[in-house]
Coordinates of C-alpha atoms in Angstrom, one line a residue:
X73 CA 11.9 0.6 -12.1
X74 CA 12.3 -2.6 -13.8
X75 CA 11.5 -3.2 -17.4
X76 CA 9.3 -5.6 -18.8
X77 CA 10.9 -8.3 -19.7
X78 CA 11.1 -8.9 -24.2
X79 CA 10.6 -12.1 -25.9
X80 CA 14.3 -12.7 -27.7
X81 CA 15.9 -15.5 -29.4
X82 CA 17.8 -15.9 -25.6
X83 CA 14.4 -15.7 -23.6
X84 CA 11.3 -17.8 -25.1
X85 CA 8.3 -16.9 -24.9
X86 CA 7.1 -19.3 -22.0
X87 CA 10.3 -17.6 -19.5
X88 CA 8.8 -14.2 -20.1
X89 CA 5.5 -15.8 -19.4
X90 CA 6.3 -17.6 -16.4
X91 CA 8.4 -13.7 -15.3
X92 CA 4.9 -11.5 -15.9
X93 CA 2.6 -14.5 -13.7
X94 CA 5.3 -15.6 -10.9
X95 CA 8.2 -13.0 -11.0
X96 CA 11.4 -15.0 -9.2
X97 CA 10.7 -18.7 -10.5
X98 CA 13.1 -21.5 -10.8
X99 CA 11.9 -25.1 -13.0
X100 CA 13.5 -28.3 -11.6
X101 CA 13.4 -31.9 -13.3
X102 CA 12.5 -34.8 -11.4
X103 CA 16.2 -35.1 -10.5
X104 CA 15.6 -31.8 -8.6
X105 CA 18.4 -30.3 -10.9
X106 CA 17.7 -26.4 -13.0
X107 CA 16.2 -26.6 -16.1
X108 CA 15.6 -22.8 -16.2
X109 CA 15.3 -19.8 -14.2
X110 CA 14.3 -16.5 -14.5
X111 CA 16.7 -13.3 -13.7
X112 CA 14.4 -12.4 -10.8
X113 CA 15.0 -16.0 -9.1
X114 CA 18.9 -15.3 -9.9
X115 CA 18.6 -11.9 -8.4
X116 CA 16.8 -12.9 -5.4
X117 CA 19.5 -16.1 -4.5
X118 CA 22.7 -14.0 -5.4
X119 CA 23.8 -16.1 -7.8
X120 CA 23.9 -17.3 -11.2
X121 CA 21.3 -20.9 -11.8
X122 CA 23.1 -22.8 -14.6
X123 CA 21.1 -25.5 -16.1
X124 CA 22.1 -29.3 -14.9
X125 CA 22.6 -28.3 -11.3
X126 CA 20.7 -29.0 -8.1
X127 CA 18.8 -26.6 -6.7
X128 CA 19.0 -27.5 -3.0
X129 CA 22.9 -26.9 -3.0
X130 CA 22.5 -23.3 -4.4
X131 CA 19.6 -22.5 -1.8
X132 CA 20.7 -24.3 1.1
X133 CA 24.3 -24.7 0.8
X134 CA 26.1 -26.8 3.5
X135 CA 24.2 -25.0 6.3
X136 CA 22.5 -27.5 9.1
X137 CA 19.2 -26.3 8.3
X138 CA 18.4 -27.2 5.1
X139 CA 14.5 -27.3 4.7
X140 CA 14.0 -27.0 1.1
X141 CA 16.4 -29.8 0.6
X142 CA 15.1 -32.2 2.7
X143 CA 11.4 -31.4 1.4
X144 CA 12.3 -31.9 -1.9
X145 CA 14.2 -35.2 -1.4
X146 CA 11.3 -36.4 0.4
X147 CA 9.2 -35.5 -2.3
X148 CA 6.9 -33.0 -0.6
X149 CA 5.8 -29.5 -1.4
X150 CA 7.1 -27.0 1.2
X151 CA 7.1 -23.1 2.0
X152 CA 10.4 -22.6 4.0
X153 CA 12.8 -19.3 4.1
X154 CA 16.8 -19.2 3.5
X155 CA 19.1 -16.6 4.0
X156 CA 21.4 -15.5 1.2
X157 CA 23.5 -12.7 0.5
X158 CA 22.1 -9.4 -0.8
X159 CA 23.9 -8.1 -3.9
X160 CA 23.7 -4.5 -2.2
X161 CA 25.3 -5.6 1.1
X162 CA 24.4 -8.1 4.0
X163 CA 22.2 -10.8 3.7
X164 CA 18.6 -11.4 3.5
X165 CA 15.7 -14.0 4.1
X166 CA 14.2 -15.5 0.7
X167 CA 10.9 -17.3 1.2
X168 CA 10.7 -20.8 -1.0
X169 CA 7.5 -22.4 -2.1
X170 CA 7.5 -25.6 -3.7
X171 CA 5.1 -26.8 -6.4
X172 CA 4.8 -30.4 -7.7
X173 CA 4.3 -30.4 -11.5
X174 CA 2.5 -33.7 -12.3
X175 CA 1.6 -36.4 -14.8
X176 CA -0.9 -38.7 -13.8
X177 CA 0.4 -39.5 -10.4
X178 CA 4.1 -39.2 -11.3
X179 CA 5.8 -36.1 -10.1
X180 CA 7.9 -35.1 -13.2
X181 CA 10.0 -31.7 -11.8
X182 CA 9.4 -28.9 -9.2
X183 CA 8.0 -25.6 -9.7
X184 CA 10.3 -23.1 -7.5
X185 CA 8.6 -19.8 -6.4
X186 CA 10.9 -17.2 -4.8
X187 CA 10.0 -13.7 -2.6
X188 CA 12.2 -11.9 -0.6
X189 CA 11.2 -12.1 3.4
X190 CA 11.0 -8.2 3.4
X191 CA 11.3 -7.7 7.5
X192 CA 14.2 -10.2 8.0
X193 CA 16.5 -8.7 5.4
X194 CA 19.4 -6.5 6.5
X195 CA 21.6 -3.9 4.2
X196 CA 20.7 -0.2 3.3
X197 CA 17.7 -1.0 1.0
X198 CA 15.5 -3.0 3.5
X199 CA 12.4 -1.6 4.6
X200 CA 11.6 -0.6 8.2
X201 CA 8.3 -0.3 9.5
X202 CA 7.3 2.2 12.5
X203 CA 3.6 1.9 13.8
X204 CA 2.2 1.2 10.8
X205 CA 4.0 3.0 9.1
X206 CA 6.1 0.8 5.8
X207 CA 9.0 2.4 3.9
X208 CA 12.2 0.9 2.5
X209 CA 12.6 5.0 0.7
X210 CA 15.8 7.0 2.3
X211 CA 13.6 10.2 3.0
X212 CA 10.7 8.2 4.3
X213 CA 13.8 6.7 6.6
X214 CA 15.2 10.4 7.6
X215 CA 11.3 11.2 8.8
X216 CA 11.1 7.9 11.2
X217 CA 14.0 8.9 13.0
X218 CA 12.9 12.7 13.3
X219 CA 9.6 11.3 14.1
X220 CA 11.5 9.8 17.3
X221 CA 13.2 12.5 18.0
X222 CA 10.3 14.9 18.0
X223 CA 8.4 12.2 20.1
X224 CA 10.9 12.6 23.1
X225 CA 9.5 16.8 24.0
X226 CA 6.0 17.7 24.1
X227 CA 7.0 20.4 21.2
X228 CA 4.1 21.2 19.2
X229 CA 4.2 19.5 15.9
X230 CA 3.1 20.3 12.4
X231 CA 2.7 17.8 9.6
X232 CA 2.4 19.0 6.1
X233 CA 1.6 16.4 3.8
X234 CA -1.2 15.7 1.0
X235 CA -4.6 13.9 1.4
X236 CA -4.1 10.1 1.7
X237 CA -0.4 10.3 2.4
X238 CA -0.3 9.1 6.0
X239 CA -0.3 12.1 8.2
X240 CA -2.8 10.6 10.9
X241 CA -0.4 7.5 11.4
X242 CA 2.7 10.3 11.8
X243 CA 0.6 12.0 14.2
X244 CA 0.3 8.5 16.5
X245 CA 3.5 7.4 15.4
X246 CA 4.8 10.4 17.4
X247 CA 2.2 9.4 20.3
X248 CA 3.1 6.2 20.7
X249 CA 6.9 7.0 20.7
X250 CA 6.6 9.4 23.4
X251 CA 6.0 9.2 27.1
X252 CA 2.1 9.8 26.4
X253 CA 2.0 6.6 25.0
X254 CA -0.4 5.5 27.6
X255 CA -2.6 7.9 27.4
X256 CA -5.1 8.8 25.1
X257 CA -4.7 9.7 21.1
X258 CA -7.7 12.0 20.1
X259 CA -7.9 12.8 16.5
X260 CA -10.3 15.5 15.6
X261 CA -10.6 16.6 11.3
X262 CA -11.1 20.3 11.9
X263 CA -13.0 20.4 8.1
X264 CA -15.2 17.5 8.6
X265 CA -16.8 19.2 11.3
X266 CA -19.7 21.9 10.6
X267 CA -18.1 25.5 12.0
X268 CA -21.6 25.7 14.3
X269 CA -20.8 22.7 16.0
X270 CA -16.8 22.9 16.0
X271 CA -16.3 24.7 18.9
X272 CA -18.5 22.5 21.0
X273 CA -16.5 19.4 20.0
X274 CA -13.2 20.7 20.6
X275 CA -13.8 22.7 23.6
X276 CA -17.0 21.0 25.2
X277 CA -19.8 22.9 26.9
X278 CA -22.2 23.0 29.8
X279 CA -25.7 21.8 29.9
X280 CA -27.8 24.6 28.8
X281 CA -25.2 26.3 27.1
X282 CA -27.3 25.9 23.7
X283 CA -30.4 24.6 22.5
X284 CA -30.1 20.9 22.7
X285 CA -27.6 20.7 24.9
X286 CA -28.9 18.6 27.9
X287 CA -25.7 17.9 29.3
X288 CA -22.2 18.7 30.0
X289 CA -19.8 17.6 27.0
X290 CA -16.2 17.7 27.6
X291 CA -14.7 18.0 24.0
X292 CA -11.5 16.6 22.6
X293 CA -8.9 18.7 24.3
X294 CA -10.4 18.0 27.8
X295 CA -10.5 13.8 26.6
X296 CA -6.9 13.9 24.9
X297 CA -5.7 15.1 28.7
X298 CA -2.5 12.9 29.5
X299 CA -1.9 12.2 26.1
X300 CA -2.2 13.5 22.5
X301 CA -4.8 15.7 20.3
X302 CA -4.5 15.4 16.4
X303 CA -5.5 18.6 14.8
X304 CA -6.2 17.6 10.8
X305 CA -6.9 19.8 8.3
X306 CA -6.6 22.6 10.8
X307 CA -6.2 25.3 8.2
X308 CA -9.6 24.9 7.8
X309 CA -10.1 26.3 11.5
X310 CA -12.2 29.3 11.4
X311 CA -10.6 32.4 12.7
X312 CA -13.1 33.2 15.7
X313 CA -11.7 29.5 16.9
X314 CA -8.3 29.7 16.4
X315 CA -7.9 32.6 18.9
X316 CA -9.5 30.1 21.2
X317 CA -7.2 27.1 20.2
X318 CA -4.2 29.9 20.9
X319 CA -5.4 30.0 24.3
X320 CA -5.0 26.3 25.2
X321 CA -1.7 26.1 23.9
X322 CA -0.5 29.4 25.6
X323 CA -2.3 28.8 29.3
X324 CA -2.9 25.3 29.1
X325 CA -6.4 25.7 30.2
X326 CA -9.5 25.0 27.9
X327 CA -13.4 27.5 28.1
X328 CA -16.1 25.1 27.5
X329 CA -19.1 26.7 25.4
X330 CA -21.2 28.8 28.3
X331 CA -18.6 28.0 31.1
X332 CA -17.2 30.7 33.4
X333 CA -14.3 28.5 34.6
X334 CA -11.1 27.6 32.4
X335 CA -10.1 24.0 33.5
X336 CA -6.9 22.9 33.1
X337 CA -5.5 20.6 30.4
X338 CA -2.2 18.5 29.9
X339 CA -2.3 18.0 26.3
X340 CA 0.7 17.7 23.2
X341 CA -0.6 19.1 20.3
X342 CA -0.2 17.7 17.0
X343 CA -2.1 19.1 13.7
X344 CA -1.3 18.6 9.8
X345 CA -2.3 20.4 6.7
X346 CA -2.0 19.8 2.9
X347 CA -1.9 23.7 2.6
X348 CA 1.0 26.0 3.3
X349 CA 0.1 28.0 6.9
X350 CA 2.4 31.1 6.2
X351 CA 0.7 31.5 3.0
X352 CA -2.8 31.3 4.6
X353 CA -1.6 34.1 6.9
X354 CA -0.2 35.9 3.9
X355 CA -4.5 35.7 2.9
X356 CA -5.3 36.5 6.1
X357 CA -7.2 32.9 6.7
X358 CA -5.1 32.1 9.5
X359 CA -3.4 33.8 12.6
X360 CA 0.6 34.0 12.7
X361 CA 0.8 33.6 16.2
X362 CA -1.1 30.2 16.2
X363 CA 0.8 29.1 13.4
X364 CA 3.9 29.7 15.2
X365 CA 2.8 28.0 18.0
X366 CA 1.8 25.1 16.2
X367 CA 4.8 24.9 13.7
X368 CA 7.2 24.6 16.6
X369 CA 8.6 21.3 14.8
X370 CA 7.5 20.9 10.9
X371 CA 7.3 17.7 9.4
X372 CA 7.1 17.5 5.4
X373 CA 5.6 13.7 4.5
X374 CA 6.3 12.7 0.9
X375 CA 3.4 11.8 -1.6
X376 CA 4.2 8.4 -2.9
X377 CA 4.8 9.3 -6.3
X378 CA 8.0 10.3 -5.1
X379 CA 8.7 7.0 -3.0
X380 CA 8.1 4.7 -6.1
X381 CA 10.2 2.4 -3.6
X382 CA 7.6 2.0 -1.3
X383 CA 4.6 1.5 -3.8
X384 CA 5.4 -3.2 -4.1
X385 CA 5.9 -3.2 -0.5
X386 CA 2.8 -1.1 0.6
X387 CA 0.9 -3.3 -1.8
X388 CA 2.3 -6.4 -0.2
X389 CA 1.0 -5.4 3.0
X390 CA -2.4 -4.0 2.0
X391 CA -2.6 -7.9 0.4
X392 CA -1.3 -9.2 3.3
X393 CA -4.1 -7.7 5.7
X394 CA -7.0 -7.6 3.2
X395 CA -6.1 -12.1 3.0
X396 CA -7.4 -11.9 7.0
X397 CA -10.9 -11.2 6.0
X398 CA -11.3 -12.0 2.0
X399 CA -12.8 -15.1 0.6
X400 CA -10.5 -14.6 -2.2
X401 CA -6.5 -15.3 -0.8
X402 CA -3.7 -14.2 -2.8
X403 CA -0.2 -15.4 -2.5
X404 CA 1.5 -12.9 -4.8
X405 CA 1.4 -9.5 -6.9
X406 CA 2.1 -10.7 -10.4
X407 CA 5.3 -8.7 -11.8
X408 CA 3.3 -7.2 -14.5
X409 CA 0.7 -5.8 -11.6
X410 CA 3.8 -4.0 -9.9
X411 CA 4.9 -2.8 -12.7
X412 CA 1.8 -0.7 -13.7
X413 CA 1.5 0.2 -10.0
X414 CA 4.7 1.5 -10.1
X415 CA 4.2 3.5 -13.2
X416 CA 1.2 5.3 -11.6
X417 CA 1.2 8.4 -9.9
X418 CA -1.1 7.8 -7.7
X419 CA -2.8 11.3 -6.9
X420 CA -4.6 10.0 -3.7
X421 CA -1.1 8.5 -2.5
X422 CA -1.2 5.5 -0.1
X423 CA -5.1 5.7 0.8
X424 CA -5.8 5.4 -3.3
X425 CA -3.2 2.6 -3.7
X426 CA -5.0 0.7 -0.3
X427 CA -8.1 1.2 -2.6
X428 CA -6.4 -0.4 -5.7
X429 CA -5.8 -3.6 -3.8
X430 CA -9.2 -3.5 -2.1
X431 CA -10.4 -3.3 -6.0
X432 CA -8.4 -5.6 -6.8
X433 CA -9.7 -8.4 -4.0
X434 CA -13.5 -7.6 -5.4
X435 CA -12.7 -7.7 -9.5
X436 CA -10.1 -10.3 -9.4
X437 CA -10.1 -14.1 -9.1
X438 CA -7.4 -16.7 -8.5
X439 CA -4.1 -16.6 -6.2
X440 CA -1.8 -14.2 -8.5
X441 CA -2.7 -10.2 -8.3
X442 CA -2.5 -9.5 -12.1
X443 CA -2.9 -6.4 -13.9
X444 CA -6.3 -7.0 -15.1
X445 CA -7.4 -7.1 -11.7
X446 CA -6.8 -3.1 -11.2
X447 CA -8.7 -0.5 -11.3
X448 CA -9.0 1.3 -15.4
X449 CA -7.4 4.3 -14.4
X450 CA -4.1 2.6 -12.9
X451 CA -3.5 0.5 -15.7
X452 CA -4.1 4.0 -18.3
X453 CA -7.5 3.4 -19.3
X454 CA -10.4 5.3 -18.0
X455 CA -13.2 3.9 -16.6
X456 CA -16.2 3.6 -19.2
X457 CA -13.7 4.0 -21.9
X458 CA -14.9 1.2 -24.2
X459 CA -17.6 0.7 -26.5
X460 CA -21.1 0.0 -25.5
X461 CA -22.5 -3.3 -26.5
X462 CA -24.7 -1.5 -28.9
X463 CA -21.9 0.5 -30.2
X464 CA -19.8 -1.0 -33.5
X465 CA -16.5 -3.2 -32.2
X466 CA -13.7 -0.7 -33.0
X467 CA -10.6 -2.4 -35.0
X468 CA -8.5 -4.5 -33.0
X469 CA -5.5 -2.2 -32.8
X470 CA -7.5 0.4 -31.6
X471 CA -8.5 -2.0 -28.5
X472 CA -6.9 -1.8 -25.5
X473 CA -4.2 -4.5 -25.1
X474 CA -6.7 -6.7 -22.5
X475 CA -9.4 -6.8 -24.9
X476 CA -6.4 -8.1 -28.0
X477 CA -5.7 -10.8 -25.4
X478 CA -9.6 -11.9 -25.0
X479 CA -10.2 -11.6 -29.1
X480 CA -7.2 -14.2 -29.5
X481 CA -7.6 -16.5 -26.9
X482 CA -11.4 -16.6 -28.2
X483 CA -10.0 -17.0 -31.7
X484 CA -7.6 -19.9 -30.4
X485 CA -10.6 -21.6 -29.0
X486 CA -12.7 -21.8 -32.2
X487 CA -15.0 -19.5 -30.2
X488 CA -15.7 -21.7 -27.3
X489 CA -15.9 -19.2 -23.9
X490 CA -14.8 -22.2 -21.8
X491 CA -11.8 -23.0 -23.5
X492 CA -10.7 -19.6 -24.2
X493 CA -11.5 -18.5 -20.2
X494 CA -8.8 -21.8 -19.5
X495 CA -6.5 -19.8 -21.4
X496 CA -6.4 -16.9 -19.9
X497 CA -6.6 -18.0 -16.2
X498 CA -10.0 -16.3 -15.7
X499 CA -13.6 -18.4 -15.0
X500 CA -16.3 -18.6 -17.6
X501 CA -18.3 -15.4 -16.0
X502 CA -15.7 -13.3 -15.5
X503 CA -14.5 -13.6 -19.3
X504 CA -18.2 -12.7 -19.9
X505 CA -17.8 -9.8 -17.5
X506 CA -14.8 -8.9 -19.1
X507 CA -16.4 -8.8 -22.9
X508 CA -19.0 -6.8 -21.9
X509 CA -16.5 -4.2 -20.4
X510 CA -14.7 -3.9 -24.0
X511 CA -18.2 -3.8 -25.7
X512 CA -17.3 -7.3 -27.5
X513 CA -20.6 -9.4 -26.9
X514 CA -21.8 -9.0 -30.2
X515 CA -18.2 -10.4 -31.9
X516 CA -17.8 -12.9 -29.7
X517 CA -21.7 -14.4 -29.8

């Protein structure tokens, strides 16, 4: 994990700036040659960007495509990808933006924003993506390719794994890789379901067989038939069912509630659990034949606290799909944001950190994800925290460091909100929004 970056006598202050808002940046004069650069822009193009030379050579070369040269001799802002080499091996695709910077109507340099084009990159750190399913981590890697392998047998599978870490998308990951992929994917959460009404909805039943039942229901095993039934949470099973589960998986047929007939069933079975099944038969909560005939292939998922890896990309893509449907658009996590998502351990793995962004969409303003935008408890300060706007304004180095920012830029600005929200980025209501949060109405009135 990267540090952030320290104001020295070698790196101003504006550089560091310019690092925490746009990450990989590179500032051109109106002769299109470096003034600066920041290390991430060097990392991403491979090489070193001394001052006094022209950009277009280093990201282009002599290649014949050369779209962010041409753009910028014609003087127009572009968005255009170019392939350099990857300091870990092979090559991969860096996406170029190009920004005008302005005086009046004279365009006096070039604002270079840099990201690496994550699917188009080659080498052993690039990320692969399986049906949904995002990962650049080595173990997350080894479990894709088991995932395939599992996919090619009708073995029953078992995927242990904790709440919010994916299991669902293994389970149709292994659907859609097998030769059931054109049948149906039934996902049933065994302890969402009330236990009166669990058997009915897995097995089905006849009309009459209960009060209210005023027709026949066929139940998820008979509508998964031809393809694949998702068992989650099925330690939560209770016992009187899961000697009726054991006999679909050993006959193949399925009992609906008040039916005299078994009917049979072609189903793969696949269930997951954030609890340990042989201990639950150690308590007696769960029988060791079904276990065994569900475990026939186990398949551990990893929480994402330990696939930090994964945590920027995941993020990218969560931003990625919530820009289809958001008023708000954002072209890019700030690299102050990843850093404190990175630094979390996110207990709820990738269903809290799809949350986060969601959060982060609703809370946030602008084009740049910063780390203001997340929730309190990601960037270390828990929610409701702060002082009430009746409450005394604690001393300033007891405020969190947000709150410093706001008291200085307000301070800078003679006290005028308007000014001091140009500052820092934010609109006029959400630096009100902001000082109520920290309980600092009354200091800044």
């Amino acid at each position: 994990m990267a540090r952030r970056p320290e104001p020295t006598d070698s790196r101003p202050l504006w550089r560091v700036a310019l690092t925490e808002v746009a990450g990989a940046a590179i500032l051109l004069d109106e002769q299109l040659r470096i003034v600066d650069a920041t290390d991430e822009a060097a990392k991403l193009v491979g090489s070193e960007l001394p001052a006094g030379v022209r950009a277009a050579q280093l990201l282009c070369g002599t290649g014949p495509e050369r779209p962010v040269a041409e753009a910028l001799a014609e003087g127009r802002p572009v968005s255009a990808h170019v392939r350099r080499p990857s300091r870990s091996g092979g090559d991969h695709v860096v996406q170029v933006r190009t920004i005008p910077l302005s005086h009046g109507k004279e365009t006096i340099g070039w604002l270079l924003l840099l990201d690496e084009e994550e699917w188009e990159s080659e080498g052993p750190d690039a990320p692969v993506s399986l049906h949904g399913i995002l990962t650049r981590d080595p173990a997350m890697k080894r479990l894709l390719r088991d995932v395939k392998k599992v996919a090619r047998s009708d073995a029953s599978v078992l995927v242990r794994g904790e709440t919010g870490a994916g299991k669902e998308l293994v389970a149709r990951a292994i659907h859609l890789e097998s030769r059931r992929t054109k049948g149906p994917f039934r996902a049933i959460n065994c302890a969402a379901v009330p236990a009166p009404l669990l058997e009915s909805e897995l097995f089905g039943h006849v009309r009459g067989a209960f009060t209210g039942a005023v027709r026949d229901a066929e139940g998820h095993v008979r509508l998964a038939h031809g393809g694949t039934l998702f068992l989650d949470e099925i330690a939560e099973l209770p016992l009187e069912l899961q000697a009726k589960l054991l006999r679909v998986l050993q006959e193949r047929v399925v009992l609906p509630v008040g039916a005299r007939e078994a009917i049979p069933v072609d189903v793969r079975f696949v269930a997951a659990t954030h609890r340990s099944l042989r201990r639950e038969v150690d308590a007696g909560r769960f029988r060791a034949d079904l276990m065994y005939r569900l475990r026939v292939v186990p398949v551990f998922l990893p929480p994402l606290r330990d696939r930090k890896v994964d945590i920027a990309l995941l993020a990218r893509y969560f931003v990625d799909e919530r820009n289809k449907t958001s008023e708000r658009s954002i072209s890019r996590i700030a690299p102050g944001a990843c850093d404190v998502l990175e630094r979390y351990d996110f207990p709820g793995n990738v269903r809290e950190l799809q949350n986060a962004v969601e959060y982060a969409f609703v809370m946030g303003e602008g084009p740049i994800l910063t780390e203001t935008d997340l929730p309190p408890e990601i960037r270390g300060e828990e929610p409701g925290a702060h002082a009430s706007v009746n409450e005394p304004t604690p001393p300033e180095e007891e405020l969190p460091p947000e709150a410093r920012r706001i008291l200085r830029a307000l301070d800078r600005a003679g006290g005028n909100k308007e000014r001091a929200a140009r500052m820092l980025g934010i609109s006029r209501v959400t630096l009100w929004r902001k000082l109520k949060g920290f309980g600092l109405l009354e200091q800044e009135s």
